[in-house]
Short mmCIF file of C-alpha atoms and ligand atoms in Angstrom, two decimals:
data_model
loop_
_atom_site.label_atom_id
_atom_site.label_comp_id
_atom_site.label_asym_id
_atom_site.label_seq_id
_atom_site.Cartn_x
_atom_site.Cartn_y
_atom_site.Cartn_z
CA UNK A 124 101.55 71.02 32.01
CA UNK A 125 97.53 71.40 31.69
CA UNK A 126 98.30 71.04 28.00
CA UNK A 127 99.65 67.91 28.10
CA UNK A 128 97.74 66.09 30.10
CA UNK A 129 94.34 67.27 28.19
CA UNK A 130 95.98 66.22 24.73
CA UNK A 131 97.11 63.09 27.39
CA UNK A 132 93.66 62.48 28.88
CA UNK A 133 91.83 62.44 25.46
CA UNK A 134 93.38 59.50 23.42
CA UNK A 135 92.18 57.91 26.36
CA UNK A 136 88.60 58.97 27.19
CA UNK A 137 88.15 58.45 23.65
CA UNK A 138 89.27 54.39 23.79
CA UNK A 139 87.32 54.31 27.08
CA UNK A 140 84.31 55.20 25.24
CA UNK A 141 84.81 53.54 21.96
CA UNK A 142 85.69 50.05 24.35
CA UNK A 143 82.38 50.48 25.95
CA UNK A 144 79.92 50.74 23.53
CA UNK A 145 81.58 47.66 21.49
CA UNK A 146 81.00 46.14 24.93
CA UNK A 147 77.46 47.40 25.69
CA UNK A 148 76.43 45.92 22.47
CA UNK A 149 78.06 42.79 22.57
CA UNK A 150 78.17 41.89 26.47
CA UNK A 151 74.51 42.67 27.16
CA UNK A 152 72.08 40.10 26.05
CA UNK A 153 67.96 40.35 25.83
CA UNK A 154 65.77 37.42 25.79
CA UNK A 155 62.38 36.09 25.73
CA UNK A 156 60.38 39.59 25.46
CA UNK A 157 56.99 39.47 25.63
CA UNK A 158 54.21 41.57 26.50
CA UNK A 159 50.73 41.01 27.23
CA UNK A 160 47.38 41.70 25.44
CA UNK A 161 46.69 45.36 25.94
CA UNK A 162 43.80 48.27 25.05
CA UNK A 163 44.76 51.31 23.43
CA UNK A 164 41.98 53.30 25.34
CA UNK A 165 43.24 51.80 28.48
CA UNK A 166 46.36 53.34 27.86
CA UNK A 167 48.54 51.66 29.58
CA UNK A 168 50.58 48.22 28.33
CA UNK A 169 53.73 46.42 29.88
CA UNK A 170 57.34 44.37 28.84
CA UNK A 171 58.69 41.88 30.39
CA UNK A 172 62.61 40.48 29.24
CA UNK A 173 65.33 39.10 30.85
CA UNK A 174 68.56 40.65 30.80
CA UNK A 175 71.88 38.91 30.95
CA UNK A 176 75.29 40.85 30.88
CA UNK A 177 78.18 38.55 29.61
CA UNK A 178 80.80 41.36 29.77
CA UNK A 179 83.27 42.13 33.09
CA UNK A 180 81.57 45.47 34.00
CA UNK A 181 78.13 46.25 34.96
CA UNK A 182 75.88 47.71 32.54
CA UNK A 183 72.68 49.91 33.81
CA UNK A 184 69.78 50.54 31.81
CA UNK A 185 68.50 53.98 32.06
CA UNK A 186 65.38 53.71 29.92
CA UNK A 187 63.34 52.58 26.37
CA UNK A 188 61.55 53.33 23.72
CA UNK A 189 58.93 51.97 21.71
CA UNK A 190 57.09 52.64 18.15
CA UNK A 191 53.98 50.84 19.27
CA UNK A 192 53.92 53.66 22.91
CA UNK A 193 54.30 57.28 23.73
CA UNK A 194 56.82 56.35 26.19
CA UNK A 195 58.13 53.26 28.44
CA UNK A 196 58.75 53.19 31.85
CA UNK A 197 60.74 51.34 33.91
CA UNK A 198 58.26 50.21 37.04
CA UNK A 199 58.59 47.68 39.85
CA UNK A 200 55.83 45.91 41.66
CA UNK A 201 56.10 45.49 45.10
CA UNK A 202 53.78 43.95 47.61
CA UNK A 203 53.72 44.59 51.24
CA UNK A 204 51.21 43.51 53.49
CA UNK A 205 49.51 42.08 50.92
CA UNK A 206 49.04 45.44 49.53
CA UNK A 207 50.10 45.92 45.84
CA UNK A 208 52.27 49.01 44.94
CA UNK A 209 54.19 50.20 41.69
CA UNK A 210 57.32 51.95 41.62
CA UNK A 211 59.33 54.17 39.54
CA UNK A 212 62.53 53.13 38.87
CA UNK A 213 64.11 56.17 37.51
CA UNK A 214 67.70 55.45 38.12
CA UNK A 215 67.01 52.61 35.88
CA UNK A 216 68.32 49.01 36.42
CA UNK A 217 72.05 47.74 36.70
CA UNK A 218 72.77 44.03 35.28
CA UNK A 219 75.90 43.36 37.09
CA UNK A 220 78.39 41.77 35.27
CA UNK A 221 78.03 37.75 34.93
CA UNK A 222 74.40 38.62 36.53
CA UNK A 223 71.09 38.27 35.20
CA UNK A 224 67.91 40.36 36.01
CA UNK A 225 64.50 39.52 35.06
CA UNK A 226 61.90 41.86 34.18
CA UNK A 227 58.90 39.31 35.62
CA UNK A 228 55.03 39.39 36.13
CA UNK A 229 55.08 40.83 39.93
CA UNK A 230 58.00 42.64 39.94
CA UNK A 231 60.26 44.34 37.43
CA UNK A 232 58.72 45.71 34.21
CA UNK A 233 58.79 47.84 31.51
CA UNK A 234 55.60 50.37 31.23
CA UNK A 235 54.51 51.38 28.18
CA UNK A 236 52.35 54.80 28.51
CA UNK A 237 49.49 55.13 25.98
CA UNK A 238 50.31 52.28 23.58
CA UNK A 239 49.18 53.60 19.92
CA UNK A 240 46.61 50.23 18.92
CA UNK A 241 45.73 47.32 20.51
CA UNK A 242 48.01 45.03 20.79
CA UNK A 243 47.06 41.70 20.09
CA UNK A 244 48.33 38.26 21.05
CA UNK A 245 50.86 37.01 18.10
CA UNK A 246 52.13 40.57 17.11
CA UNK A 247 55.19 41.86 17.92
CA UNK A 248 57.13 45.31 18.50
CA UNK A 249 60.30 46.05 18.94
CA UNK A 250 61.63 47.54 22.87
CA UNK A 251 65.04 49.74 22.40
CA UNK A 252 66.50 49.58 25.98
CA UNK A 253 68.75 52.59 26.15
CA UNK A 254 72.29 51.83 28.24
CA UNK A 255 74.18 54.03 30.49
CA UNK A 256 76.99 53.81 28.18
CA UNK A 257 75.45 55.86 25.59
CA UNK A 258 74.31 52.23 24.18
CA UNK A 259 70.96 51.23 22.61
CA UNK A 260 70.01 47.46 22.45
CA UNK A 261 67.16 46.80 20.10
CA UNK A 262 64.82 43.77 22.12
CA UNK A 263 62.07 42.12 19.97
CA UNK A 264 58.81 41.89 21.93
CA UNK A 265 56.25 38.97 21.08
CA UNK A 266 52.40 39.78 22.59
CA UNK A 267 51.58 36.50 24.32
CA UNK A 268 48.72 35.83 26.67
CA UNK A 269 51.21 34.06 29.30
CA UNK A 270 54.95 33.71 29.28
CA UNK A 271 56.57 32.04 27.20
CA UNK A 272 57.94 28.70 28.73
CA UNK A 273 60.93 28.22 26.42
CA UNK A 274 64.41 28.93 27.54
CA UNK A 275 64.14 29.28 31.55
CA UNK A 276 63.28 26.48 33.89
CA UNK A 277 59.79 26.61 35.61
CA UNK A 278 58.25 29.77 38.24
CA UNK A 279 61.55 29.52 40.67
CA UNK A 280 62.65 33.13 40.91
CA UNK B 1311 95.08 28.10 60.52
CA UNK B 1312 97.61 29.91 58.24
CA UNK B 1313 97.22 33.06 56.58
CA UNK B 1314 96.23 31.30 52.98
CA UNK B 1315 93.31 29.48 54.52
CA UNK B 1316 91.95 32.57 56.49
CA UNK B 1317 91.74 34.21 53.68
CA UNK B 1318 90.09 31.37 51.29
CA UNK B 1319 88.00 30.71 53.95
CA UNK B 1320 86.96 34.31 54.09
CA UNK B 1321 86.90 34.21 50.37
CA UNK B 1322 83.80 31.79 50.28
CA UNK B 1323 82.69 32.65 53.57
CA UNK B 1324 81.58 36.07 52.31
CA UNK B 1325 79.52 35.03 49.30
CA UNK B 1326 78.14 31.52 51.30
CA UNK B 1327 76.74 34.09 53.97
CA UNK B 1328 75.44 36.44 51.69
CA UNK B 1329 73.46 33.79 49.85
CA UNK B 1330 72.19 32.84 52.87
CA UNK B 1331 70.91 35.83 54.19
CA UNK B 1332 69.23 36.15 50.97
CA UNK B 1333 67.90 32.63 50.91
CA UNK B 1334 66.13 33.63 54.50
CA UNK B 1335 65.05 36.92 53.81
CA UNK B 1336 62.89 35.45 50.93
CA UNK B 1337 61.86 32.55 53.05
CA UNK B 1338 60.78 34.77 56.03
CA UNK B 1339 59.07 36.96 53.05
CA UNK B 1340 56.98 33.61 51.91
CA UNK B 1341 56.76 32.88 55.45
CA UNK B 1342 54.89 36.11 56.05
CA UNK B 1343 53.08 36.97 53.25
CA UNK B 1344 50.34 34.33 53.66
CA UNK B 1345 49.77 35.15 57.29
CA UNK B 1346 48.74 38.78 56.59
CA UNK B 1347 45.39 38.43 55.08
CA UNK B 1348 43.81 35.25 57.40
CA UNK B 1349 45.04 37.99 60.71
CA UNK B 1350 42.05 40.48 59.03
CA UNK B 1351 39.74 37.61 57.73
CA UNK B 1352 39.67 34.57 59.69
CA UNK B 1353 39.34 31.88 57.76
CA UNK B 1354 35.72 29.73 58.63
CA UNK B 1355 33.68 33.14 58.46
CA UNK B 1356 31.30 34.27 56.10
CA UNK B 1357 32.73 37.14 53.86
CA UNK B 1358 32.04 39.60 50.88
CA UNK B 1359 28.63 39.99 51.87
CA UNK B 1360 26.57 41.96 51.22
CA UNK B 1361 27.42 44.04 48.29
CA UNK B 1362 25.90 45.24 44.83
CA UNK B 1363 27.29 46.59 41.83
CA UNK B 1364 26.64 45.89 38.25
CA UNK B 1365 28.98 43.09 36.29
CA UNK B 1366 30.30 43.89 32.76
CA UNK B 1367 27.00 43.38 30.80
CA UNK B 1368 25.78 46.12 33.12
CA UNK B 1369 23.30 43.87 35.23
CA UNK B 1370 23.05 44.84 38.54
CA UNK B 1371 24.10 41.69 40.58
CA UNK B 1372 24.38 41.82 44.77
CA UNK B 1373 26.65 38.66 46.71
CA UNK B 1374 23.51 36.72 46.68
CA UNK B 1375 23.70 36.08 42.86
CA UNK B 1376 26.63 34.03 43.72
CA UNK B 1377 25.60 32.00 46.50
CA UNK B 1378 25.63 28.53 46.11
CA UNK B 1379 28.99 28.57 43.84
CA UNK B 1380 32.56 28.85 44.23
CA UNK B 1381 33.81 32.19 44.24
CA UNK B 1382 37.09 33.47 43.29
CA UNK B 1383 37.49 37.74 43.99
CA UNK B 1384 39.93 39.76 42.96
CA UNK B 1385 40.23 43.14 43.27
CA UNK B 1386 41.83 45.64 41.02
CA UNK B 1387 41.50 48.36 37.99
CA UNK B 1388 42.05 48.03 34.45
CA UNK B 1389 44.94 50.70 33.62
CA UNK B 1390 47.16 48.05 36.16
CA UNK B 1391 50.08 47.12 34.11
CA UNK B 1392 51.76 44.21 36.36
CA UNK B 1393 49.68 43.30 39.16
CA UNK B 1394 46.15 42.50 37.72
CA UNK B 1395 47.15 40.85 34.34
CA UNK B 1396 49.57 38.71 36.45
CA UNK B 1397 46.49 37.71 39.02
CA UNK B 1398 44.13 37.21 36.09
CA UNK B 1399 46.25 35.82 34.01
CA UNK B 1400 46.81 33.29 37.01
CA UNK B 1401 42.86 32.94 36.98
CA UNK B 1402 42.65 32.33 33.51
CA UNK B 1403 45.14 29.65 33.75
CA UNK B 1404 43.14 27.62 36.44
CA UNK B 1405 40.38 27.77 34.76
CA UNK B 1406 41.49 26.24 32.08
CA UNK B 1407 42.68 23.32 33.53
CA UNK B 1408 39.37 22.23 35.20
CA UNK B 1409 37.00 20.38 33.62
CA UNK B 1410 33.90 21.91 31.62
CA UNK B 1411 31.37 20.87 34.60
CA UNK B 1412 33.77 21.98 37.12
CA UNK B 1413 34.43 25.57 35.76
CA UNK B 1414 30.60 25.98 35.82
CA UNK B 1415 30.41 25.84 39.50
CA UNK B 1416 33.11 28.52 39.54
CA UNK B 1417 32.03 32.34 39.70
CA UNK B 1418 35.72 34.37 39.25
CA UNK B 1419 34.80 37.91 39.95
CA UNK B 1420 37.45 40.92 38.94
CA UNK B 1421 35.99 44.10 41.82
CA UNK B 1422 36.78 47.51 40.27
CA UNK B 1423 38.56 49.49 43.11
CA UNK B 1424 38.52 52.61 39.75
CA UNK B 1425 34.52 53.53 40.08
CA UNK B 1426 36.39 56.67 38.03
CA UNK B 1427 37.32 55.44 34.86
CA UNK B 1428 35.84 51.55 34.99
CA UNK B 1429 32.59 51.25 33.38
CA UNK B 1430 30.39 47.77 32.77
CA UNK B 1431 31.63 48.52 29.08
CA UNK B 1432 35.64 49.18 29.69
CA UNK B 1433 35.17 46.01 32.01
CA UNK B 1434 33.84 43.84 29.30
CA UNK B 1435 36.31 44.10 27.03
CA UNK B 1436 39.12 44.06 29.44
CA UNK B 1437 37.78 40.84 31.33
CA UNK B 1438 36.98 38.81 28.15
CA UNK B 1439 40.24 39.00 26.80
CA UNK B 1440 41.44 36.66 29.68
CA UNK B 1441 39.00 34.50 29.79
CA UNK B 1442 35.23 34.23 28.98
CA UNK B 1443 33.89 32.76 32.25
CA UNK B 1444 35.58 36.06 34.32
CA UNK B 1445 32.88 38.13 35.48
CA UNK B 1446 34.19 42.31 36.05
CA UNK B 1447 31.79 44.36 38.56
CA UNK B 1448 32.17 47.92 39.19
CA UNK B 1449 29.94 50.39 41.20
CA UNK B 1450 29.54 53.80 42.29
CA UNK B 1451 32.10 54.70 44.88
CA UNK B 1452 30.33 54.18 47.55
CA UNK B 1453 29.45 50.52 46.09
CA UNK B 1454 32.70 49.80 45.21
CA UNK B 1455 33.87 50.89 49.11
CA UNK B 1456 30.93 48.71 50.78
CA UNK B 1457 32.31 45.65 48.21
CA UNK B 1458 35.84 46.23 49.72
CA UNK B 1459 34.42 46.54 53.61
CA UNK B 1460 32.41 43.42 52.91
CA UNK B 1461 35.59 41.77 52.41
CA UNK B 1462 37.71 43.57 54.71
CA UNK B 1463 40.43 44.76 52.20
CA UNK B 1464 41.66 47.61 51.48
CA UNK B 1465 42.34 50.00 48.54
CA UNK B 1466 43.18 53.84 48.01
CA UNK B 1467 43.78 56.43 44.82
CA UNK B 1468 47.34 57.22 44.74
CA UNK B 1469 47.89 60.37 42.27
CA UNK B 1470 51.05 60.35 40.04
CA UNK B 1471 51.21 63.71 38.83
CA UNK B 1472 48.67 65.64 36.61
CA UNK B 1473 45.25 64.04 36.11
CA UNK B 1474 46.84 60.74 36.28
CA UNK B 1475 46.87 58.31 39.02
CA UNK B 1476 47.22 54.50 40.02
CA UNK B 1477 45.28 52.44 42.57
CA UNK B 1478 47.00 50.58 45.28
CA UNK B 1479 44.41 47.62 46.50
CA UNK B 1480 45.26 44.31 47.93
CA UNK B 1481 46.85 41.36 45.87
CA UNK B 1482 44.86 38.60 47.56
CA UNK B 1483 42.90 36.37 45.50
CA UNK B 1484 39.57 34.87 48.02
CA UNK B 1485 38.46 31.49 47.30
CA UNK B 1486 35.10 31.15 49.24
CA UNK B 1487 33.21 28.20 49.42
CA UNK B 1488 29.41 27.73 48.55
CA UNK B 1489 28.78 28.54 51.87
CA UNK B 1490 29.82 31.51 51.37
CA UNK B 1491 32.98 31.30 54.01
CA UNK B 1492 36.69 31.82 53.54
CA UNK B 1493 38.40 28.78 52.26
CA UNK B 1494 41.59 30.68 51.54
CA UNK B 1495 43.77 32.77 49.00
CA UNK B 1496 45.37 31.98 45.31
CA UNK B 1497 48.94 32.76 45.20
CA UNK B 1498 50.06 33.77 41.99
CA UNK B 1499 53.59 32.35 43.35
CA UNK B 1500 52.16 28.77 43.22
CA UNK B 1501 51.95 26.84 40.44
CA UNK B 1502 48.34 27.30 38.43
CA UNK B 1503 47.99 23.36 40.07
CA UNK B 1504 48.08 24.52 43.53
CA UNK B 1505 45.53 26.82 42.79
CA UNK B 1506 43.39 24.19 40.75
CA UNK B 1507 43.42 21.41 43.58
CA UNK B 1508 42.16 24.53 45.69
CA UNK B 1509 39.43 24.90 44.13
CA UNK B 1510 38.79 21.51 43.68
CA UNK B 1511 39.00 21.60 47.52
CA UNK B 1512 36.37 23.86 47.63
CA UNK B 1513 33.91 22.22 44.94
CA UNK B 1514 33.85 18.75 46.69
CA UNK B 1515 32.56 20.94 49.88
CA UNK B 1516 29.40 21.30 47.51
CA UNK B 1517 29.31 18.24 46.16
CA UNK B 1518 28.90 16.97 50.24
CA UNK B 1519 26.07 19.56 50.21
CA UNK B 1520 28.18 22.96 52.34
CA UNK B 1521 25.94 25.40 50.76
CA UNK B 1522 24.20 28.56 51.89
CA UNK B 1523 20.65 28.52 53.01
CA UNK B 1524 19.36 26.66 49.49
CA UNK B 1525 18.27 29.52 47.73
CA UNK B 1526 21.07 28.87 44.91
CA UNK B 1527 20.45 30.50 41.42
CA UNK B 1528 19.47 28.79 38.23
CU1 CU C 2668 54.06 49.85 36.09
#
């Protein structure tokens, strides 16, 4: 009886899995990453991207990497009585499915801890968003002094 | 009402309130927010004075140096990710929509609330690559605290494990007038034209002569 519903069980965790990484890597989209001007001997730098997940199940992202960082954080800003406050995020960030979340000046971001150089407006680096289904999604980051205007309409948010 | 309807009607019911309540939550937030700071600063006071620290080219300046002009302050530290490139940024963009003669009346100073780790030098850099007109000052810490008193906000270290820590200050950018009084705040959620015919605002008050007791730097 255990038997056969191990041998059962596995055919099927296996499809499960296979189903949702061809999912995670089709479903979730990344667009318009940019990052800002940043000093290596400041040591800190930031990301900013929106995420949009096409598929019919949510997708969370549990963390990133970066060659041009030591590591990346995910971080939120928040401000309450006009007092501005940072906050882990170490659960990571769920894009529910058909939803879109934007990593935005003032509130969502990606930190990047002890960047390796300078980075300089017009370079570029790529941001590997890792995916609680065992995913990575590769994001190309552009170093911009303000955000790009292209693709979303205006400050509404 | 039958069954089918109930249920349609519950159907849209549920998502129509839910946007809703998240359409007013965010308008009682932007309701709120702006109120906070004019409840500790009046507005029609004289504030940020006196203070003295040294600006990025390590001159010592005091409030005095500034009298006479259009002041935008901003307080922060340079290891902020977010917050301060977002508020300078903001700056940066205002000041490059007024004109030439206009931007010269305007003094946009960037307060170090990180007297630990932000020197006249580490200011420099950062400040200039947002815009050459922004003016960092730092201090001592007991500078830096009369500089925060003097304009009534408020900042503290927060550690985040090890050596490392983060500042938490206030995200209010002060627009004082040449008479040195409160004429309001920036909000980074405006658009950079808001904050531009804000300042205007503020310059034509010194065009009509509102200006502290004549003593104005060259
Ligand atoms: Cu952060």
């Amino acid at each position: 009886m255990k038997r056969r519903i191990l041998l059962a069980a596995m055919p099927l965790a296996t499809l499960g899995r296979t189903r949702a990484e061809a999912q995670g890597q089709q479903n979730l989209k990344a667009e318009q990453g940019w990052s800002r001007p940043a000093l290596a001997r400041i040591g800190t730098a930031v990301a900013y991207l929106t995420l949009r997940n096409e598929g019919g199940a949510p997708v969370r992202v549990i963390g990133a990497s970066t060659p041009a960082a030591e590591g990346v954080e995910i971080h939120e800003s928040v401000v309450e009585n006009d007092v501005a406050r940072m906050r882990p995020r170490p659960d990571g960030v769920a894009v529910p499915s058909g939803g879109t979340v934007r990593f935005e000046p003032g509130g969502l971001h990606l930190m990047l801890m002890k960047p390796y150089a300078d980075l300089k407006a017009g370079q570029s680096f790529t941001l590997t968003l890792r995916l609680d289904s065992g995913e990575v999604l590769a994001v190309p980051v552009t170093v911009a002094m303000r955000e790009p205007t292209a693709g979303h309409s205006g400050m509404n948010h | 009402m039958n069954r089918r309807t109930l249920l349609l009607t519950l159907g849209i019911g549920c998502p129509v309130s839910m946007a809703l309540g998240w359409g007013l939550s965010e308008w009682m937030l932007a309701n709120r927010a702006p109120e906070a700071p004019p409840s500790r600063s009046p507005f029609g006071q004289p504030i940020g004075t006196p203070f003295a620290l040294a600006d990025h080219t390590g001159l010592r300046v005091t409030d005095r140096d500034f009298a006479g002009r259009v002041r935008l302050v901003f307080f922060g530290f340079t290891h902020c990710p977010d917050i301060c490139p977002t508020g300078l940024g903001y700056i940066a963009e205002a000041l490059d929509s007024l004109t030439e003669q206009e931007a010269a009346e305007v003094r946009p100073l960037f307060i170090s609330v990180d007297s630990g780790r932000d020197t006249p030098e580490l200011l420099a850099s950062y400040v200039t690559n947002f815009h050459p007109l922004l003016i960092g000052l730092t201090g001592t810490e007991e500078e830096v605290a009369q500089a925060a008193k003097a304009f009534r906000t408020y900042y503290a270290k927060v550690p985040t494990g090890g050596d490392a820590y983060v500042m938490e200050h206030s995200a209010s950018i002060y627009l004082l007038g040449p008479d040195g009084m409160l004429r309001g705040f920036l909000d980074t959620h405006e658009p950079p034209t808001t904050a531009v015919a804000k300042i205007r605002m503020a310059l034509a008050d010194m065009a009509s002569g509102m200006s502290e007791t004549g003593d104005r730097p060259s």
